[in-house]
């Protein structure tokens, strides 16, 4: 594994609302933030950084991803938890941050929406379905 590891949404929430100063980074696209919703930490004295890993609609990797996170306050030694829709882009982002000497970087399993259920809907896992705080973007 080329990053610090995988955690459940509940474990990520505990870490980013705890005392260690961890940062939650939502790496989905602006369209997803707007139409699907976003993790909500502001009322808990913590923040979420919103930095696209890949751009919409073309899917190009954001070449400024690491620099944008440095500008958002991420530095070596600060734990970072990365979340996407289902836990795939966030693995790539965690790997990139680790390679850049940042983190420790963790992937949030199941992402914000989680996997599909038997009917093709995202209702069986992820941050949103775990009952963790979120708001419509």
mmCIF file with all atom_site columns, C-alpha atoms in Angstrom:
data_model
loop_
_atom_site.group_PDB
_atom_site.id
_atom_site.type_symbol
_atom_site.label_atom_id
_atom_site.label_alt_id
_atom_site.label_comp_id
_atom_site.label_asym_id
_atom_site.label_entity_id
_atom_site.label_seq_id
_atom_site.pdbx_PDB_ins_code
_atom_site.Cartn_x
_atom_site.Cartn_y
_atom_site.Cartn_z
_atom_site.occupancy
_atom_site.B_iso_or_equiv
_atom_site.pdbx_formal_charge
_atom_site.auth_seq_id
_atom_site.auth_comp_id
_atom_site.auth_asym_id
_atom_site.auth_atom_id
_atom_site.pdbx_PDB_model_num
ATOM 1   C CA . UNK A 1 1   ? 0.000   0.000  0.000   1.00 0.00 ? 1   UNK A CA 1
ATOM 2   C CA . UNK A 1 2   ? 1.414   3.379  -0.999  1.00 0.00 ? 2   UNK A CA 1
ATOM 3   C CA . UNK A 1 3   ? -0.555  5.498  1.507   1.00 0.00 ? 3   UNK A CA 1
ATOM 4   C CA . UNK A 1 4   ? -1.330  5.268  5.236   1.00 0.00 ? 4   UNK A CA 1
ATOM 5   C CA . UNK A 1 5   ? -4.378  3.023  4.915   1.00 0.00 ? 5   UNK A CA 1
ATOM 6   C CA . UNK A 1 6   ? -8.137  2.737  4.584   1.00 0.00 ? 6   UNK A CA 1
ATOM 7   C CA . UNK A 1 7   ? -10.674 3.825  7.191   1.00 0.00 ? 7   UNK A CA 1
ATOM 8   C CA . UNK A 1 8   ? -14.445 3.672  7.487   1.00 0.00 ? 8   UNK A CA 1
ATOM 9   C CA . UNK A 1 9   ? -16.487 6.859  7.232   1.00 0.00 ? 9   UNK A CA 1
ATOM 10  C CA . UNK A 1 10  ? -17.112 6.720  11.006  1.00 0.00 ? 10  UNK A CA 1
ATOM 11  C CA . UNK A 1 11  ? -13.374 6.409  11.705  1.00 0.00 ? 11  UNK A CA 1
ATOM 12  C CA . UNK A 1 12  ? -12.646 9.337  9.378   1.00 0.00 ? 12  UNK A CA 1
ATOM 13  C CA . UNK A 1 13  ? -15.318 11.459 11.061  1.00 0.00 ? 13  UNK A CA 1
ATOM 14  C CA . UNK A 1 14  ? -13.867 10.721 14.506  1.00 0.00 ? 14  UNK A CA 1
ATOM 15  C CA . UNK A 1 15  ? -10.383 11.665 13.288  1.00 0.00 ? 15  UNK A CA 1
ATOM 16  C CA . UNK A 1 16  ? -11.331 14.918 11.536  1.00 0.00 ? 16  UNK A CA 1
ATOM 17  C CA . UNK A 1 17  ? -13.448 16.120 14.460  1.00 0.00 ? 17  UNK A CA 1
ATOM 18  C CA . UNK A 1 18  ? -10.844 15.068 17.053  1.00 0.00 ? 18  UNK A CA 1
ATOM 19  C CA . UNK A 1 19  ? -7.936  16.894 18.583  1.00 0.00 ? 19  UNK A CA 1
ATOM 20  C CA . UNK A 1 20  ? -5.181  15.807 16.185  1.00 0.00 ? 20  UNK A CA 1
ATOM 21  C CA . UNK A 1 21  ? -5.876  18.535 13.607  1.00 0.00 ? 21  UNK A CA 1
ATOM 22  C CA . UNK A 1 22  ? -6.673  16.112 10.788  1.00 0.00 ? 22  UNK A CA 1
ATOM 23  C CA . UNK A 1 23  ? -8.036  17.502 7.532   1.00 0.00 ? 23  UNK A CA 1
ATOM 24  C CA . UNK A 1 24  ? -10.919 16.027 5.529   1.00 0.00 ? 24  UNK A CA 1
ATOM 25  C CA . UNK A 1 25  ? -10.516 16.542 1.784   1.00 0.00 ? 25  UNK A CA 1
ATOM 26  C CA . UNK A 1 26  ? -13.386 15.930 -0.616  1.00 0.00 ? 26  UNK A CA 1
ATOM 27  C CA . UNK A 1 27  ? -11.761 15.137 -3.978  1.00 0.00 ? 27  UNK A CA 1
ATOM 28  C CA . UNK A 1 28  ? -14.964 14.840 -6.018  1.00 0.00 ? 28  UNK A CA 1
ATOM 29  C CA . UNK A 1 29  ? -15.941 17.343 -8.710  1.00 0.00 ? 29  UNK A CA 1
ATOM 30  C CA . UNK A 1 30  ? -17.775 20.643 -8.320  1.00 0.00 ? 30  UNK A CA 1
ATOM 31  C CA . UNK A 1 31  ? -20.782 19.034 -9.983  1.00 0.00 ? 31  UNK A CA 1
ATOM 32  C CA . UNK A 1 32  ? -20.863 16.307 -7.318  1.00 0.00 ? 32  UNK A CA 1
ATOM 33  C CA . UNK A 1 33  ? -20.487 18.825 -4.486  1.00 0.00 ? 33  UNK A CA 1
ATOM 34  C CA . UNK A 1 34  ? -23.338 20.877 -5.914  1.00 0.00 ? 34  UNK A CA 1
ATOM 35  C CA . UNK A 1 35  ? -25.819 18.167 -6.843  1.00 0.00 ? 35  UNK A CA 1
ATOM 36  C CA . UNK A 1 36  ? -25.080 15.295 -4.442  1.00 0.00 ? 36  UNK A CA 1
ATOM 37  C CA . UNK A 1 37  ? -24.051 17.092 -1.248  1.00 0.00 ? 37  UNK A CA 1
ATOM 38  C CA . UNK A 1 38  ? -20.955 17.515 0.889   1.00 0.00 ? 38  UNK A CA 1
ATOM 39  C CA . UNK A 1 39  ? -19.676 16.452 4.306   1.00 0.00 ? 39  UNK A CA 1
ATOM 40  C CA . UNK A 1 40  ? -20.575 19.061 6.944   1.00 0.00 ? 40  UNK A CA 1
ATOM 41  C CA . UNK A 1 41  ? -18.030 19.876 9.656   1.00 0.00 ? 41  UNK A CA 1
ATOM 42  C CA . UNK A 1 42  ? -18.279 23.660 10.001  1.00 0.00 ? 42  UNK A CA 1
ATOM 43  C CA . UNK A 1 43  ? -20.658 23.545 12.985  1.00 0.00 ? 43  UNK A CA 1
ATOM 44  C CA . UNK A 1 44  ? -18.171 21.304 14.781  1.00 0.00 ? 44  UNK A CA 1
ATOM 45  C CA . UNK A 1 45  ? -15.262 23.751 14.595  1.00 0.00 ? 45  UNK A CA 1
ATOM 46  C CA . UNK A 1 46  ? -13.557 21.896 11.750  1.00 0.00 ? 46  UNK A CA 1
ATOM 47  C CA . UNK A 1 47  ? -13.434 22.344 8.007   1.00 0.00 ? 47  UNK A CA 1
ATOM 48  C CA . UNK A 1 48  ? -13.515 20.352 4.807   1.00 0.00 ? 48  UNK A CA 1
ATOM 49  C CA . UNK A 1 49  ? -11.159 21.195 1.950   1.00 0.00 ? 49  UNK A CA 1
ATOM 50  C CA . UNK A 1 50  ? -12.754 20.852 -1.487  1.00 0.00 ? 50  UNK A CA 1
ATOM 51  C CA . UNK A 1 51  ? -10.114 20.118 -4.136  1.00 0.00 ? 51  UNK A CA 1
ATOM 52  C CA . UNK A 1 52  ? -10.966 18.184 -7.289  1.00 0.00 ? 52  UNK A CA 1
ATOM 53  C CA . UNK A 1 53  ? -8.756  15.177 -8.039  1.00 0.00 ? 53  UNK A CA 1
ATOM 54  C CA . UNK A 1 54  ? -10.078 15.044 -11.594 1.00 0.00 ? 54  UNK A CA 1
ATOM 55  C CA . UNK A 1 55  ? -12.013 17.685 -13.460 1.00 0.00 ? 55  UNK A CA 1
ATOM 56  C CA . UNK A 1 56  ? -15.551 17.522 -14.802 1.00 0.00 ? 56  UNK A CA 1
ATOM 57  C CA . UNK A 1 57  ? -16.585 16.822 -17.513 1.00 0.00 ? 57  UNK A CA 1
ATOM 58  C CA . UNK A 1 58  ? -13.332 15.683 -19.142 1.00 0.00 ? 58  UNK A CA 1
ATOM 59  C CA . UNK A 1 59  ? -11.942 13.654 -16.218 1.00 0.00 ? 59  UNK A CA 1
ATOM 60  C CA . UNK A 1 60  ? -8.428  15.124 -16.488 1.00 0.00 ? 60  UNK A CA 1
ATOM 61  C CA . UNK A 1 61  ? -6.273  14.758 -13.374 1.00 0.00 ? 61  UNK A CA 1
ATOM 62  C CA . UNK A 1 62  ? -5.865  18.082 -11.564 1.00 0.00 ? 62  UNK A CA 1
ATOM 63  C CA . UNK A 1 63  ? -2.146  18.833 -11.986 1.00 0.00 ? 63  UNK A CA 1
ATOM 64  C CA . UNK A 1 64  ? -2.321  21.412 -9.179  1.00 0.00 ? 64  UNK A CA 1
ATOM 65  C CA . UNK A 1 65  ? -3.905  19.030 -6.650  1.00 0.00 ? 65  UNK A CA 1
ATOM 66  C CA . UNK A 1 66  ? -0.941  18.846 -4.247  1.00 0.00 ? 66  UNK A CA 1
ATOM 67  C CA . UNK A 1 67  ? -0.226  22.592 -4.455  1.00 0.00 ? 67  UNK A CA 1
ATOM 68  C CA . UNK A 1 68  ? -3.883  23.442 -3.837  1.00 0.00 ? 68  UNK A CA 1
ATOM 69  C CA . UNK A 1 69  ? -3.855  21.315 -0.691  1.00 0.00 ? 69  UNK A CA 1
ATOM 70  C CA . UNK A 1 70  ? -0.649  22.930 0.517   1.00 0.00 ? 70  UNK A CA 1
ATOM 71  C CA . UNK A 1 71  ? -2.405  26.282 0.062   1.00 0.00 ? 71  UNK A CA 1
ATOM 72  C CA . UNK A 1 72  ? -5.316  24.919 2.107   1.00 0.00 ? 72  UNK A CA 1
ATOM 73  C CA . UNK A 1 73  ? -2.966  24.258 5.036   1.00 0.00 ? 73  UNK A CA 1
ATOM 74  C CA . UNK A 1 74  ? -1.869  20.682 4.482   1.00 0.00 ? 74  UNK A CA 1
ATOM 75  C CA . UNK A 1 75  ? 1.732   20.059 5.490   1.00 0.00 ? 75  UNK A CA 1
ATOM 76  C CA . UNK A 1 76  ? 3.896   17.062 6.258   1.00 0.00 ? 76  UNK A CA 1
ATOM 77  C CA . UNK A 1 77  ? 2.823   15.350 9.459   1.00 0.00 ? 77  UNK A CA 1
ATOM 78  C CA . UNK A 1 78  ? -0.787  16.588 9.364   1.00 0.00 ? 78  UNK A CA 1
ATOM 79  C CA . UNK A 1 79  ? -3.149  13.630 8.945   1.00 0.00 ? 79  UNK A CA 1
ATOM 80  C CA . UNK A 1 80  ? -5.399  13.911 5.907   1.00 0.00 ? 80  UNK A CA 1
ATOM 81  C CA . UNK A 1 81  ? -8.516  11.872 5.108   1.00 0.00 ? 81  UNK A CA 1
ATOM 82  C CA . UNK A 1 82  ? -9.581  11.758 1.462   1.00 0.00 ? 82  UNK A CA 1
ATOM 83  C CA . UNK A 1 83  ? -13.114 11.065 0.304   1.00 0.00 ? 83  UNK A CA 1
ATOM 84  C CA . UNK A 1 84  ? -14.646 10.717 -3.151  1.00 0.00 ? 84  UNK A CA 1
ATOM 85  C CA . UNK A 1 85  ? -17.918 9.162  -4.322  1.00 0.00 ? 85  UNK A CA 1
ATOM 86  C CA . UNK A 1 86  ? -17.114 5.522  -3.715  1.00 0.00 ? 86  UNK A CA 1
ATOM 87  C CA . UNK A 1 87  ? -13.474 5.288  -2.608  1.00 0.00 ? 87  UNK A CA 1
ATOM 88  C CA . UNK A 1 88  ? -11.543 5.003  -5.894  1.00 0.00 ? 88  UNK A CA 1
ATOM 89  C CA . UNK A 1 89  ? -10.317 8.532  -6.720  1.00 0.00 ? 89  UNK A CA 1
ATOM 90  C CA . UNK A 1 90  ? -9.455  9.055  -3.068  1.00 0.00 ? 90  UNK A CA 1
ATOM 91  C CA . UNK A 1 91  ? -6.975  6.146  -3.205  1.00 0.00 ? 91  UNK A CA 1
ATOM 92  C CA . UNK A 1 92  ? -5.173  7.829  -6.108  1.00 0.00 ? 92  UNK A CA 1
ATOM 93  C CA . UNK A 1 93  ? -5.202  11.152 -4.236  1.00 0.00 ? 93  UNK A CA 1
ATOM 94  C CA . UNK A 1 94  ? -3.856  9.543  -1.038  1.00 0.00 ? 94  UNK A CA 1
ATOM 95  C CA . UNK A 1 95  ? -1.085  7.907  -3.050  1.00 0.00 ? 95  UNK A CA 1
ATOM 96  C CA . UNK A 1 96  ? -0.158  11.239 -4.680  1.00 0.00 ? 96  UNK A CA 1
ATOM 97  C CA . UNK A 1 97  ? -0.047  13.070 -1.350  1.00 0.00 ? 97  UNK A CA 1
ATOM 98  C CA . UNK A 1 98  ? 2.091   10.359 0.198   1.00 0.00 ? 98  UNK A CA 1
ATOM 99  C CA . UNK A 1 99  ? 4.500   10.539 -2.761  1.00 0.00 ? 99  UNK A CA 1
ATOM 100 C CA . UNK A 1 100 ? 4.698   14.323 -2.226  1.00 0.00 ? 100 UNK A CA 1
ATOM 101 C CA . UNK A 1 101 ? 5.689   13.802 1.414   1.00 0.00 ? 101 UNK A CA 1
ATOM 102 C CA . UNK A 1 102 ? 2.351   14.953 2.847   1.00 0.00 ? 102 UNK A CA 1
ATOM 103 C CA . UNK A 1 103 ? 0.092   13.263 5.332   1.00 0.00 ? 103 UNK A CA 1
ATOM 104 C CA . UNK A 1 104 ? -0.184  10.529 6.617   1.00 0.00 ? 104 UNK A CA 1
ATOM 105 C CA . UNK A 1 105 ? -2.917  10.190 3.984   1.00 0.00 ? 105 UNK A CA 1
ATOM 106 C CA . UNK A 1 106 ? -5.927  7.902  4.481   1.00 0.00 ? 106 UNK A CA 1
ATOM 107 C CA . UNK A 1 107 ? -8.595  6.743  2.058   1.00 0.00 ? 107 UNK A CA 1
ATOM 108 C CA . UNK A 1 108 ? -12.203 6.815  3.277   1.00 0.00 ? 108 UNK A CA 1
ATOM 109 C CA . UNK A 1 109 ? -13.734 3.479  2.286   1.00 0.00 ? 109 UNK A CA 1
ATOM 110 C CA . UNK A 1 110 ? -17.086 3.606  0.472   1.00 0.00 ? 110 UNK A CA 1
ATOM 111 C CA . UNK A 1 111 ? -16.660 7.353  -0.092  1.00 0.00 ? 111 UNK A CA 1
ATOM 112 C CA . UNK A 1 112 ? -19.467 9.849  0.287   1.00 0.00 ? 112 UNK A CA 1
ATOM 113 C CA . UNK A 1 113 ? -22.241 7.821  -1.370  1.00 0.00 ? 113 UNK A CA 1
ATOM 114 C CA . UNK A 1 114 ? -21.112 4.203  -1.064  1.00 0.00 ? 114 UNK A CA 1
ATOM 115 C CA . UNK A 1 115 ? -21.645 1.267  -3.421  1.00 0.00 ? 115 UNK A CA 1
ATOM 116 C CA . UNK A 1 116 ? -24.798 0.417  -5.362  1.00 0.00 ? 116 UNK A CA 1
ATOM 117 C CA . UNK A 1 117 ? -27.555 -1.667 -3.802  1.00 0.00 ? 117 UNK A CA 1
ATOM 118 C CA . UNK A 1 118 ? -29.384 -4.446 -5.682  1.00 0.00 ? 118 UNK A CA 1
ATOM 119 C CA . UNK A 1 119 ? -31.480 -1.803 -7.494  1.00 0.00 ? 119 UNK A CA 1
ATOM 120 C CA . UNK A 1 120 ? -28.532 0.304  -8.646  1.00 0.00 ? 120 UNK A CA 1
ATOM 121 C CA . UNK A 1 121 ? -28.981 3.007  -6.002  1.00 0.00 ? 121 UNK A CA 1
ATOM 122 C CA . UNK A 1 122 ? -26.264 4.221  -3.633  1.00 0.00 ? 122 UNK A CA 1
ATOM 123 C CA . UNK A 1 123 ? -28.007 3.423  -0.359  1.00 0.00 ? 123 UNK A CA 1
ATOM 124 C CA . UNK A 1 124 ? -25.844 0.824  1.392   1.00 0.00 ? 124 UNK A CA 1
ATOM 125 C CA . UNK A 1 125 ? -22.716 2.595  2.595   1.00 0.00 ? 125 UNK A CA 1
ATOM 126 C CA . UNK A 1 126 ? -20.577 5.685  2.596   1.00 0.00 ? 126 UNK A CA 1
ATOM 127 C CA . UNK A 1 127 ? -20.523 8.896  4.628   1.00 0.00 ? 127 UNK A CA 1
ATOM 128 C CA . UNK A 1 128 ? -24.036 9.999  3.698   1.00 0.00 ? 128 UNK A CA 1
ATOM 129 C CA . UNK A 1 129 ? -25.686 6.637  4.378   1.00 0.00 ? 129 UNK A CA 1
ATOM 130 C CA . UNK A 1 130 ? -23.791 6.203  7.661   1.00 0.00 ? 130 UNK A CA 1
ATOM 131 C CA . UNK A 1 131 ? -25.791 9.131  9.052   1.00 0.00 ? 131 UNK A CA 1
ATOM 132 C CA . UNK A 1 132 ? -22.748 11.394 9.320   1.00 0.00 ? 132 UNK A CA 1
ATOM 133 C CA . UNK A 1 133 ? -23.362 15.150 8.967   1.00 0.00 ? 133 UNK A CA 1
ATOM 134 C CA . UNK A 1 134 ? -23.745 16.451 5.429   1.00 0.00 ? 134 UNK A CA 1
ATOM 135 C CA . UNK A 1 135 ? -25.574 19.160 3.555   1.00 0.00 ? 135 UNK A CA 1
ATOM 136 C CA . UNK A 1 136 ? -26.809 19.745 0.053   1.00 0.00 ? 136 UNK A CA 1
ATOM 137 C CA . UNK A 1 137 ? -24.103 21.660 -1.847  1.00 0.00 ? 137 UNK A CA 1
#
